[in-house]
Amino acid sequence: MRTRRTMLALSAGTLCLSGCGAPGGSGGSLGIETSDATAAPGETATIEVQASSVGVMTWQLAEIPESWQVTHEGFEPEPTAVRESYPPELVWDPVADSVTGSLAIAVPDDASTGEYTLAVEAGTDTSDERVVSEATVTVAG
């Protein structure tokens, strides 16, 4: 049985191979990296995000409770659109060669200590190819 992680790895490998020697375009490949963050209850955890050849970016709360507020901040270049959906989507049209910014997670005062995962996904928005980076948010008491 194939897992989501296996399928994502296969997709990323296919993307890397399909971009080799392709004429035109930036020549870059789709990629995303996130940092981990630590915050106490009542504070804000900030996850730094770097992506390449991205047209759309989204995040899913995975292990983070739905009541926790996640906002995007300081993305350069700024997204050309924000789709207010679940999960929310940041859109760059045309595809951006390089994007940096952060996701701020407001940790509620009554949050339990522990580690939580935020999955951040990037794609070109013109194909089904996606890559995922998982950030760990540590809530320390």
PDB file of N, CA and C in Angstrom, residues 14-111:
ATOM      1  N   THR A  14       9.802  12.445  -9.995  1.00  0.00           N
ATOM      2  CA  THR A  14       9.331  12.603 -11.362  1.00  0.00           C
ATOM      3  C   THR A  14       9.492  14.043 -11.811  1.00  0.00           C
ATOM      4  N   LEU A  15       9.172  14.993 -10.924  1.00  0.00           N
ATOM      5  CA  LEU A  15       9.316  16.400 -11.251  1.00  0.00           C
ATOM      6  C   LEU A  15      10.760  16.735 -11.558  1.00  0.00           C
ATOM      7  N   CYS A  16      11.682  16.265 -10.728  1.00  0.00           N
ATOM      8  CA  CYS A  16      13.100  16.545 -10.959  1.00  0.00           C
ATOM      9  C   CYS A  16      13.550  15.984 -12.301  1.00  0.00           C
ATOM     10  N   LEU A  17      13.134  14.779 -12.630  1.00  0.00           N
ATOM     11  CA  LEU A  17      13.524  14.170 -13.897  1.00  0.00           C
ATOM     12  C   LEU A  17      12.871  14.868 -15.081  1.00  0.00           C
ATOM     13  N   SER A  18      11.606  15.273 -14.913  1.00  0.00           N
ATOM     14  CA  SER A  18      10.907  15.888 -16.038  1.00  0.00           C
ATOM     15  C   SER A  18      11.455  17.272 -16.352  1.00  0.00           C
ATOM     16  N   GLY A  19      12.112  17.925 -15.398  1.00  0.00           N
ATOM     17  CA  GLY A  19      12.648  19.254 -15.632  1.00  0.00           C
ATOM     18  C   GLY A  19      14.034  19.254 -16.245  1.00  0.00           C
ATOM     19  N   CYS A  20      14.698  18.110 -16.299  1.00  0.00           N
ATOM     20  CA  CYS A  20      16.061  18.057 -16.815  1.00  0.00           C
ATOM     21  C   CYS A  20      16.082  18.385 -18.300  1.00  0.00           C
ATOM     22  N   GLY A  21      16.876  19.375 -18.656  1.00  0.00           N
ATOM     23  CA  GLY A  21      17.062  19.710 -20.057  1.00  0.00           C
ATOM     24  C   GLY A  21      15.857  20.348 -20.718  1.00  0.00           C
ATOM     25  N   ALA A  22      14.874  20.772 -19.947  1.00  0.00           N
ATOM     26  CA  ALA A  22      13.692  21.381 -20.545  1.00  0.00           C
ATOM     27  C   ALA A  22      14.033  22.763 -21.073  1.00  0.00           C
ATOM     28  N   PRO A  23      13.659  23.049 -22.315  1.00  0.00           N
ATOM     29  CA  PRO A  23      13.962  24.364 -22.856  1.00  0.00           C
ATOM     30  C   PRO A  23      13.056  25.430 -22.265  1.00  0.00           C
ATOM     31  N   GLY A  24      13.576  26.679 -22.162  1.00  0.00           N
ATOM     32  CA  GLY A  24      12.777  27.800 -21.683  1.00  0.00           C
ATOM     33  C   GLY A  24      12.529  27.730 -20.195  1.00  0.00           C
ATOM     34  N   GLY A  25      11.813  28.706 -19.655  1.00  0.00           N
ATOM     35  CA  GLY A  25      11.477  28.745 -18.234  1.00  0.00           C
ATOM     36  C   GLY A  25      12.689  29.058 -17.390  1.00  0.00           C
ATOM     37  N   SER A  26      12.494  29.036 -16.089  1.00  0.00           N
ATOM     38  CA  SER A  26      13.569  29.397 -15.176  1.00  0.00           C
ATOM     39  C   SER A  26      14.562  28.257 -14.990  1.00  0.00           C
ATOM     40  N   GLY A  27      14.162  27.042 -15.344  1.00  0.00           N
ATOM     41  CA  GLY A  27      15.058  25.912 -15.191  1.00  0.00           C
ATOM     42  C   GLY A  27      15.116  25.404 -13.757  1.00  0.00           C
ATOM     43  N   GLY A  28      14.443  26.084 -12.827  1.00  0.00           N
ATOM     44  CA  GLY A  28      14.434  25.659 -11.437  1.00  0.00           C
ATOM     45  C   GLY A  28      13.439  24.542 -11.227  1.00  0.00           C
ATOM     46  N   SER A  29      13.565  23.879 -10.081  1.00  0.00           N
ATOM     47  CA  SER A  29      12.608  22.831  -9.775  1.00  0.00           C
ATOM     48  C   SER A  29      11.816  23.203  -8.539  1.00  0.00           C
ATOM     49  N   LEU A  30      10.622  22.666  -8.472  1.00  0.00           N
ATOM     50  CA  LEU A  30       9.716  22.909  -7.370  1.00  0.00           C
ATOM     51  C   LEU A  30      10.332  22.389  -6.083  1.00  0.00           C
ATOM     52  N   GLY A  31      10.317  23.215  -5.029  1.00  0.00           N
ATOM     53  CA  GLY A  31      10.850  22.796  -3.744  1.00  0.00           C
ATOM     54  C   GLY A  31      10.325  23.672  -2.628  1.00  0.00           C
ATOM     55  N   ILE A  32      10.338  23.140  -1.399  1.00  0.00           N
ATOM     56  CA  ILE A  32       9.915  23.921  -0.239  1.00  0.00           C
ATOM     57  C   ILE A  32      10.646  23.430   0.996  1.00  0.00           C
ATOM     58  N   GLU A  33      11.015  24.363   1.867  1.00  0.00           N
ATOM     59  CA  GLU A  33      11.646  24.051   3.143  1.00  0.00           C
ATOM     60  C   GLU A  33      11.007  24.913   4.224  1.00  0.00           C
ATOM     61  N   THR A  34      10.820  24.327   5.400  1.00  0.00           N
ATOM     62  CA  THR A  34      10.269  25.065   6.533  1.00  0.00           C
ATOM     63  C   THR A  34      11.165  24.865   7.744  1.00  0.00           C
ATOM     64  N   SER A  35      11.109  25.825   8.660  1.00  0.00           N
ATOM     65  CA  SER A  35      11.858  25.702   9.910  1.00  0.00           C
ATOM     66  C   SER A  35      10.914  25.232  11.007  1.00  0.00           C
ATOM     67  N   ASP A  36      11.476  24.739  12.088  1.00  0.00           N
ATOM     68  CA  ASP A  36      10.695  24.384  13.261  1.00  0.00           C
ATOM     69  C   ASP A  36      10.602  25.611  14.156  1.00  0.00           C
ATOM     70  N   ALA A  37       9.670  25.609  15.104  1.00  0.00           N
ATOM     71  CA  ALA A  37       9.492  26.749  15.994  1.00  0.00           C
ATOM     72  C   ALA A  37       9.092  26.273  17.390  1.00  0.00           C
ATOM     73  N   THR A  38       9.412  27.094  18.385  1.00  0.00           N
ATOM     74  CA  THR A  38       9.045  26.817  19.773  1.00  0.00           C
ATOM     75  C   THR A  38       8.363  28.045  20.354  1.00  0.00           C
ATOM     76  N   ALA A  39       7.296  27.831  21.109  1.00  0.00           N
ATOM     77  CA  ALA A  39       6.582  28.935  21.757  1.00  0.00           C
ATOM     78  C   ALA A  39       5.916  28.412  23.023  1.00  0.00           C
ATOM     79  N   ALA A  40       5.692  29.303  23.959  1.00  0.00           N
ATOM     80  CA  ALA A  40       4.945  28.980  25.177  1.00  0.00           C
ATOM     81  C   ALA A  40       3.472  29.271  24.914  1.00  0.00           C
ATOM     82  N   PRO A  41       2.575  28.680  25.711  1.00  0.00           N
ATOM     83  CA  PRO A  41       1.159  29.016  25.568  1.00  0.00           C
ATOM     84  C   PRO A  41       0.976  30.538  25.674  1.00  0.00           C
ATOM     85  N   GLY A  42       0.143  31.084  24.770  1.00  0.00           N
ATOM     86  CA  GLY A  42      -0.101  32.515  24.746  1.00  0.00           C
ATOM     87  C   GLY A  42       0.862  33.285  23.847  1.00  0.00           C
ATOM     88  N   GLU A  43       1.870  32.611  23.302  1.00  0.00           N
ATOM     89  CA  GLU A  43       2.838  33.254  22.414  1.00  0.00           C
ATOM     90  C   GLU A  43       2.567  32.862  20.960  1.00  0.00           C
ATOM     91  N   THR A  44       3.375  33.421  20.073  1.00  0.00           N
ATOM     92  CA  THR A  44       3.266  33.112  18.639  1.00  0.00           C
ATOM     93  C   THR A  44       4.495  32.344  18.186  1.00  0.00           C
ATOM     94  N   ALA A  45       4.280  31.221  17.525  1.00  0.00           N
ATOM     95  CA  ALA A  45       5.371  30.434  16.936  1.00  0.00           C
ATOM     96  C   ALA A  45       5.495  30.866  15.475  1.00  0.00           C
ATOM     97  N   THR A  46       6.723  31.154  15.040  1.00  0.00           N
ATOM     98  CA  THR A  46       6.944  31.616  13.676  1.00  0.00           C
ATOM     99  C   THR A  46       7.750  30.587  12.898  1.00  0.00           C
ATOM    100  N   ILE A  47       7.172  30.108  11.803  1.00  0.00           N
ATOM    101  CA  ILE A  47       7.816  29.134  10.929  1.00  0.00           C
ATOM    102  C   ILE A  47       8.291  29.859   9.679  1.00  0.00           C
ATOM    103  N   GLU A  48       9.583  29.788   9.413  1.00  0.00           N
ATOM    104  CA  GLU A  48      10.140  30.403   8.208  1.00  0.00           C
ATOM    105  C   GLU A  48       9.937  29.446   7.028  1.00  0.00           C
ATOM    106  N   VAL A  49       9.571  30.011   5.866  1.00  0.00           N
ATOM    107  CA  VAL A  49       9.285  29.217   4.676  1.00  0.00           C
ATOM    108  C   VAL A  49      10.135  29.732   3.507  1.00  0.00           C
ATOM    109  N   GLN A  50      10.747  28.797   2.779  1.00  0.00           N
ATOM    110  CA  GLN A  50      11.466  29.109   1.545  1.00  0.00           C
ATOM    111  C   GLN A  50      10.971  28.129   0.491  1.00  0.00           C
ATOM    112  N   ALA A  51      10.600  28.662  -0.679  1.00  0.00           N
ATOM    113  CA  ALA A  51      10.106  27.801  -1.753  1.00  0.00           C
ATOM    114  C   ALA A  51      10.695  28.254  -3.083  1.00  0.00           C
ATOM    115  N   SER A  52      10.778  27.318  -4.022  1.00  0.00           N
ATOM    116  CA  SER A  52      11.283  27.643  -5.358  1.00  0.00           C
ATOM    117  C   SER A  52      10.320  27.119  -6.416  1.00  0.00           C
ATOM    118  N   SER A  53      10.237  27.862  -7.520  1.00  0.00           N
ATOM    119  CA  SER A  53       9.358  27.514  -8.641  1.00  0.00           C
ATOM    120  C   SER A  53       7.939  27.221  -8.172  1.00  0.00           C
ATOM    121  N   VAL A  54       7.413  28.121  -7.345  1.00  0.00           N
ATOM    122  CA  VAL A  54       6.115  27.907  -6.717  1.00  0.00           C
ATOM    123  C   VAL A  54       5.038  28.788  -7.351  1.00  0.00           C
ATOM    124  N   GLY A  55       3.863  28.181  -7.558  1.00  0.00           N
ATOM    125  CA  GLY A  55       2.703  28.893  -8.059  1.00  0.00           C
ATOM    126  C   GLY A  55       1.600  28.948  -7.023  1.00  0.00           C
ATOM    127  N   VAL A  56       1.583  27.964  -6.129  1.00  0.00           N
ATOM    128  CA  VAL A  56       0.576  27.919  -5.076  1.00  0.00           C
ATOM    129  C   VAL A  56       1.181  27.277  -3.830  1.00  0.00           C
ATOM    130  N   MET A  57       0.824  27.823  -2.668  1.00  0.00           N
ATOM    131  CA  MET A  57       1.293  27.276  -1.390  1.00  0.00           C
ATOM    132  C   MET A  57       0.112  27.204  -0.433  1.00  0.00           C
ATOM    133  N   THR A  58       0.066  26.134   0.306  1.00  0.00           N
ATOM    134  CA  THR A  58      -1.013  25.941   1.263  1.00  0.00           C
ATOM    135  C   THR A  58      -0.458  25.260   2.507  1.00  0.00           C
ATOM    136  N   TRP A  59      -1.204  25.263   3.573  1.00  0.00           N
ATOM    137  CA  TRP A  59      -0.776  24.579   4.795  1.00  0.00           C
ATOM    138  C   TRP A  59      -1.970  23.893   5.415  1.00  0.00           C
ATOM    139  N   GLN A  60      -1.670  22.802   6.087  1.00  0.00           N
ATOM    140  CA  GLN A  60      -2.712  22.047   6.772  1.00  0.00           C
ATOM    141  C   GLN A  60      -2.303  21.854   8.209  1.00  0.00           C
ATOM    142  N   LEU A  61      -3.265  21.966   9.072  1.00  0.00           N
ATOM    143  CA  LEU A  61      -2.991  21.930  10.497  1.00  0.00           C
ATOM    144  C   LEU A  61      -2.587  20.561  11.006  1.00  0.00           C
ATOM    145  N   ALA A  62      -2.794  19.517  10.225  1.00  0.00           N
ATOM    146  CA  ALA A  62      -2.380  18.161  10.595  1.00  0.00           C
ATOM    147  C   ALA A  62      -2.623  17.909  12.079  1.00  0.00           C
ATOM    148  N   GLU A  63      -1.582  18.014  12.893  1.00  0.00           N
ATOM    149  CA  GLU A  63      -1.707  17.740  14.328  1.00  0.00           C
ATOM    150  C   GLU A  63      -2.030  18.992  15.145  1.00  0.00           C
ATOM    151  N   ILE A  64      -2.071  20.156  14.502  1.00  0.00           N
ATOM    152  CA  ILE A  64      -2.362  21.389  15.223  1.00  0.00           C
ATOM    153  C   ILE A  64      -3.878  21.549  15.295  1.00  0.00           C
ATOM    154  N   PRO A  65      -4.419  21.828  16.481  1.00  0.00           N
ATOM    155  CA  PRO A  65      -5.870  21.976  16.618  1.00  0.00           C
ATOM    156  C   PRO A  65      -6.424  23.062  15.692  1.00  0.00           C
ATOM    157  N   GLU A  66      -7.620  22.828  15.143  1.00  0.00           N
ATOM    158  CA  GLU A  66      -8.230  23.759  14.202  1.00  0.00           C
ATOM    159  C   GLU A  66      -8.473  25.140  14.789  1.00  0.00           C
ATOM    160  N   SER A  67      -8.591  25.243  16.097  1.00  0.00           N
ATOM    161  CA  SER A  67      -8.853  26.533  16.733  1.00  0.00           C
ATOM    162  C   SER A  67      -7.630  27.447  16.748  1.00  0.00           C
ATOM    163  N   TRP A  68      -6.438  26.911  16.444  1.00  0.00           N
ATOM    164  CA  TRP A  68      -5.225  27.721  16.429  1.00  0.00           C
ATOM    165  C   TRP A  68      -5.200  28.558  15.144  1.00  0.00           C
ATOM    166  N   GLN A  69      -4.919  29.831  15.265  1.00  0.00           N
ATOM    167  CA  GLN A  69      -4.895  30.738  14.118  1.00  0.00           C
ATOM    168  C   GLN A  69      -3.523  30.714  13.442  1.00  0.00           C
ATOM    169  N   VAL A  70      -3.511  30.484  12.119  1.00  0.00           N
ATOM    170  CA  VAL A  70      -2.279  30.510  11.334  1.00  0.00           C
ATOM    171  C   VAL A  70      -2.418  31.628  10.299  1.00  0.00           C
ATOM    172  N   THR A  71      -1.441  32.548  10.268  1.00  0.00           N
ATOM    173  CA  THR A  71      -1.467  33.640   9.299  1.00  0.00           C
ATOM    174  C   THR A  71      -0.146  33.689   8.543  1.00  0.00           C
ATOM    175  N   HIS A  72      -0.181  34.203   7.316  1.00  0.00           N
ATOM    176  CA  HIS A  72       1.040  34.355   6.522  1.00  0.00           C
ATOM    177  C   HIS A  72       1.545  35.791   6.674  1.00  0.00           C
ATOM    178  N   GLU A  73       2.881  35.938   6.714  1.00  0.00           N
ATOM    179  CA  GLU A  73       3.482  37.251   6.936  1.00  0.00           C
ATOM    180  C   GLU A  73       4.730  37.428   6.093  1.00  0.00           C
ATOM    181  N   GLY A  74       4.923  38.619   5.562  1.00  0.00           N
ATOM    182  CA  GLY A  74       6.169  39.030   4.939  1.00  0.00           C
ATOM    183  C   GLY A  74       6.649  38.209   3.760  1.00  0.00           C
ATOM    184  N   PHE A  75       5.747  37.692   2.952  1.00  0.00           N
ATOM    185  CA  PHE A  75       6.204  36.910   1.800  1.00  0.00           C
ATOM    186  C   PHE A  75       6.753  37.834   0.722  1.00  0.00           C
ATOM    187  N   GLU A  76       7.923  37.467   0.215  1.00  0.00           N
ATOM    188  CA  GLU A  76       8.579  38.186  -0.874  1.00  0.00           C
ATOM    189  C   GLU A  76       8.868  37.207  -1.992  1.00  0.00           C
ATOM    190  N   PRO A  77       8.382  37.410  -3.167  1.00  0.00           N
ATOM    191  CA  PRO A  77       7.434  38.460  -3.509  1.00  0.00           C
ATOM    192  C   PRO A  77       6.069  38.159  -2.883  1.00  0.00           C
ATOM    193  N   GLU A  78       5.256  39.195  -2.777  1.00  0.00           N
ATOM    194  CA  GLU A  78       3.913  39.003  -2.230  1.00  0.00           C
ATOM    195  C   GLU A  78       3.094  38.126  -3.176  1.00  0.00           C
ATOM    196  N   PRO A  79       2.197  37.301  -2.617  1.00  0.00           N
ATOM    197  CA  PRO A  79       1.331  36.504  -3.492  1.00  0.00           C
ATOM    198  C   PRO A  79       0.438  37.429  -4.329  1.00  0.00           C
ATOM    199  N   THR A  80       0.128  37.005  -5.534  1.00  0.00           N
ATOM    200  CA  THR A  80      -0.753  37.795  -6.390  1.00  0.00           C
ATOM    201  C   THR A  80      -2.213  37.620  -5.986  1.00  0.00           C
ATOM    202  N   ALA A  81      -2.502  36.538  -5.245  1.00  0.00           N
ATOM    203  CA  ALA A  81      -3.860  36.295  -4.754  1.00  0.00           C
ATOM    204  C   ALA A  81      -3.793  35.405  -3.522  1.00  0.00           C
ATOM    205  N   VAL A  82      -4.823  35.519  -2.682  1.00  0.00           N
ATOM    206  CA  VAL A  82      -4.986  34.637  -1.530  1.00  0.00           C
ATOM    207  C   VAL A  82      -6.374  34.025  -1.643  1.00  0.00           C
ATOM    208  N   ARG A  83      -6.417  32.705  -1.750  1.00  0.00           N
ATOM    209  CA  ARG A  83      -7.702  31.996  -1.842  1.00  0.00           C
ATOM    210  C   ARG A  83      -8.136  31.637  -0.432  1.00  0.00           C
ATOM    211  N   GLU A  84      -9.227  32.246  -0.001  1.00  0.00           N
ATOM    212  CA  GLU A  84      -9.762  31.980   1.336  1.00  0.00           C
ATOM    213  C   GLU A  84     -10.565  30.686   1.286  1.00  0.00           C
ATOM    214  N   SER A  85      -9.875  29.593   1.413  1.00  0.00           N
ATOM    215  CA  SER A  85     -10.497  28.272   1.377  1.00  0.00           C
ATOM    216  C   SER A  85      -9.906  27.466   2.525  1.00  0.00           C
ATOM    217  N   TYR A  86     -10.316  26.216   2.644  1.00  0.00           N
ATOM    218  CA  TYR A  86      -9.639  25.339   3.594  1.00  0.00           C
ATOM    219  C   TYR A  86      -9.044  24.189   2.823  1.00  0.00           C
ATOM    220  N   PRO A  87      -7.776  24.044   2.821  1.00  0.00           N
ATOM    221  CA  PRO A  87      -6.829  24.951   3.470  1.00  0.00           C
ATOM    222  C   PRO A  87      -6.657  26.227   2.656  1.00  0.00           C
ATOM    223  N   PRO A  88      -6.254  27.333   3.311  1.00  0.00           N
ATOM    224  CA  PRO A  88      -6.030  28.573   2.574  1.00  0.00           C
ATOM    225  C   PRO A  88      -4.883  28.411   1.575  1.00  0.00           C
ATOM    226  N   GLU A  89      -4.913  29.186   0.488  1.00  0.00           N
ATOM    227  CA  GLU A  89      -3.874  29.088  -0.543  1.00  0.00           C
ATOM    228  C   GLU A  89      -3.307  30.459  -0.869  1.00  0.00           C
ATOM    229  N   LEU A  90      -1.986  30.521  -0.969  1.00  0.00           N
ATOM    230  CA  LEU A  90      -1.298  31.697  -1.482  1.00  0.00           C
ATOM    231  C   LEU A  90      -0.966  31.377  -2.929  1.00  0.00           C
ATOM    232  N   VAL A  91      -1.200  32.330  -3.844  1.00  0.00           N
ATOM    233  CA  VAL A  91      -1.021  32.083  -5.270  1.00  0.00           C
ATOM    234  C   VAL A  91      -0.043  33.101  -5.858  1.00  0.00           C
ATOM    235  N   TRP A  92       0.884  32.610  -6.670  1.00  0.00           N
ATOM    236  CA  TRP A  92       1.792  33.465  -7.440  1.00  0.00           C
ATOM    237  C   TRP A  92       1.544  33.181  -8.918  1.00  0.00           C
ATOM    238  N   ASP A  93       1.163  34.228  -9.662  1.00  0.00           N
ATOM    239  CA  ASP A  93       0.923  34.099 -11.090  1.00  0.00           C
ATOM    240  C   ASP A  93       1.581  35.278 -11.781  1.00  0.00           C
ATOM    241  N   PRO A  94       2.658  35.035 -12.499  1.00  0.00           N
ATOM    242  CA  PRO A  94       3.227  33.748 -12.884  1.00  0.00           C
ATOM    243  C   PRO A  94       3.984  33.096 -11.720  1.00  0.00           C
ATOM    244  N   VAL A  95       4.404  31.857 -11.956  1.00  0.00           N
ATOM    245  CA  VAL A  95       5.157  31.087 -10.964  1.00  0.00           C
ATOM    246  C   VAL A  95       6.388  31.886 -10.539  1.00  0.00           C
ATOM    247  N   ALA A  96       6.629  31.941  -9.220  1.00  0.00           N
ATOM    248  CA  ALA A  96       7.777  32.673  -8.671  1.00  0.00           C
ATOM    249  C   ALA A  96       8.989  31.754  -8.585  1.00  0.00           C
ATOM    250  N   ASP A  97      10.137  32.247  -9.043  1.00  0.00           N
ATOM    251  CA  ASP A  97      11.377  31.464  -8.973  1.00  0.00           C
ATOM    252  C   ASP A  97      11.762  31.165  -7.533  1.00  0.00           C
ATOM    253  N   SER A  98      11.604  32.164  -6.640  1.00  0.00           N
ATOM    254  CA  SER A  98      12.006  32.012  -5.249  1.00  0.00           C
ATOM    255  C   SER A  98      11.057  32.816  -4.362  1.00  0.00           C
ATOM    256  N   VAL A  99      10.592  32.210  -3.289  1.00  0.00           N
ATOM    257  CA  VAL A  99       9.655  32.846  -2.361  1.00  0.00           C
ATOM    258  C   VAL A  99      10.151  32.616  -0.940  1.00  0.00           C
ATOM    259  N   THR A 100      10.115  33.663  -0.113  1.00  0.00           N
ATOM    260  CA  THR A 100      10.417  33.525   1.312  1.00  0.00           C
ATOM    261  C   THR A 100       9.340  34.246   2.110  1.00  0.00           C
ATOM    262  N   GLY A 101       9.104  33.789   3.306  1.00  0.00           N
ATOM    263  CA  GLY A 101       8.126  34.408   4.184  1.00  0.00           C
ATOM    264  C   GLY A 101       7.978  33.583   5.437  1.00  0.00           C
ATOM    265  N   SER A 102       6.933  33.853   6.197  1.00  0.00           N
ATOM    266  CA  SER A 102       6.727  33.089   7.426  1.00  0.00           C
ATOM    267  C   SER A 102       5.251  32.840   7.680  1.00  0.00           C
ATOM    268  N   LEU A 103       5.008  31.800   8.452  1.00  0.00           N
ATOM    269  CA  LEU A 103       3.678  31.468   8.927  1.00  0.00           C
ATOM    270  C   LEU A 103       3.693  31.647  10.442  1.00  0.00           C
ATOM    271  N   ALA A 104       2.790  32.481  10.941  1.00  0.00           N
ATOM    272  CA  ALA A 104       2.712  32.754  12.379  1.00  0.00           C
ATOM    273  C   ALA A 104       1.557  31.951  12.966  1.00  0.00           C
ATOM    274  N   ILE A 105       1.864  31.193  14.009  1.00  0.00           N
ATOM    275  CA  ILE A 105       0.863  30.345  14.655  1.00  0.00           C
ATOM    276  C   ILE A 105       0.621  30.875  16.053  1.00  0.00           C
ATOM    277  N   ALA A 106      -0.593  31.356  16.293  1.00  0.00           N
ATOM    278  CA  ALA A 106      -0.962  31.876  17.609  1.00  0.00           C
ATOM    279  C   ALA A 106      -1.286  30.683  18.514  1.00  0.00           C
ATOM    280  N   VAL A 107      -0.436  30.456  19.501  1.00  0.00           N
ATOM    281  CA  VAL A 107      -0.624  29.334  20.426  1.00  0.00           C
ATOM    282  C   VAL A 107      -1.537  29.815  21.558  1.00  0.00           C
ATOM    283  N   PRO A 108      -2.708  29.207  21.720  1.00  0.00           N
ATOM    284  CA  PRO A 108      -3.648  29.656  22.758  1.00  0.00           C
ATOM    285  C   PRO A 108      -3.078  29.520  24.169  1.00  0.00           C
ATOM    286  N   ASP A 109      -3.610  30.320  25.080  1.00  0.00           N
ATOM    287  CA  ASP A 109      -3.175  30.287  26.485  1.00  0.00           C
ATOM    288  C   ASP A 109      -3.356  28.912  27.116  1.00  0.00           C
ATOM    289  N   ASP A 110      -4.373  28.160  26.670  1.00  0.00           N
ATOM    290  CA  ASP A 110      -4.671  26.862  27.276  1.00  0.00           C
ATOM    291  C   ASP A 110      -4.087  25.686  26.488  1.00  0.00           C
ATOM    292  N   ALA A 111      -3.133  25.962  25.593  1.00  0.00           N
ATOM    293  CA  ALA A 111      -2.539  24.899  24.770  1.00  0.00           C
ATOM    294  C   ALA A 111      -1.747  23.922  25.627  1.00  0.00           C
TER     295      ALA A 111
END
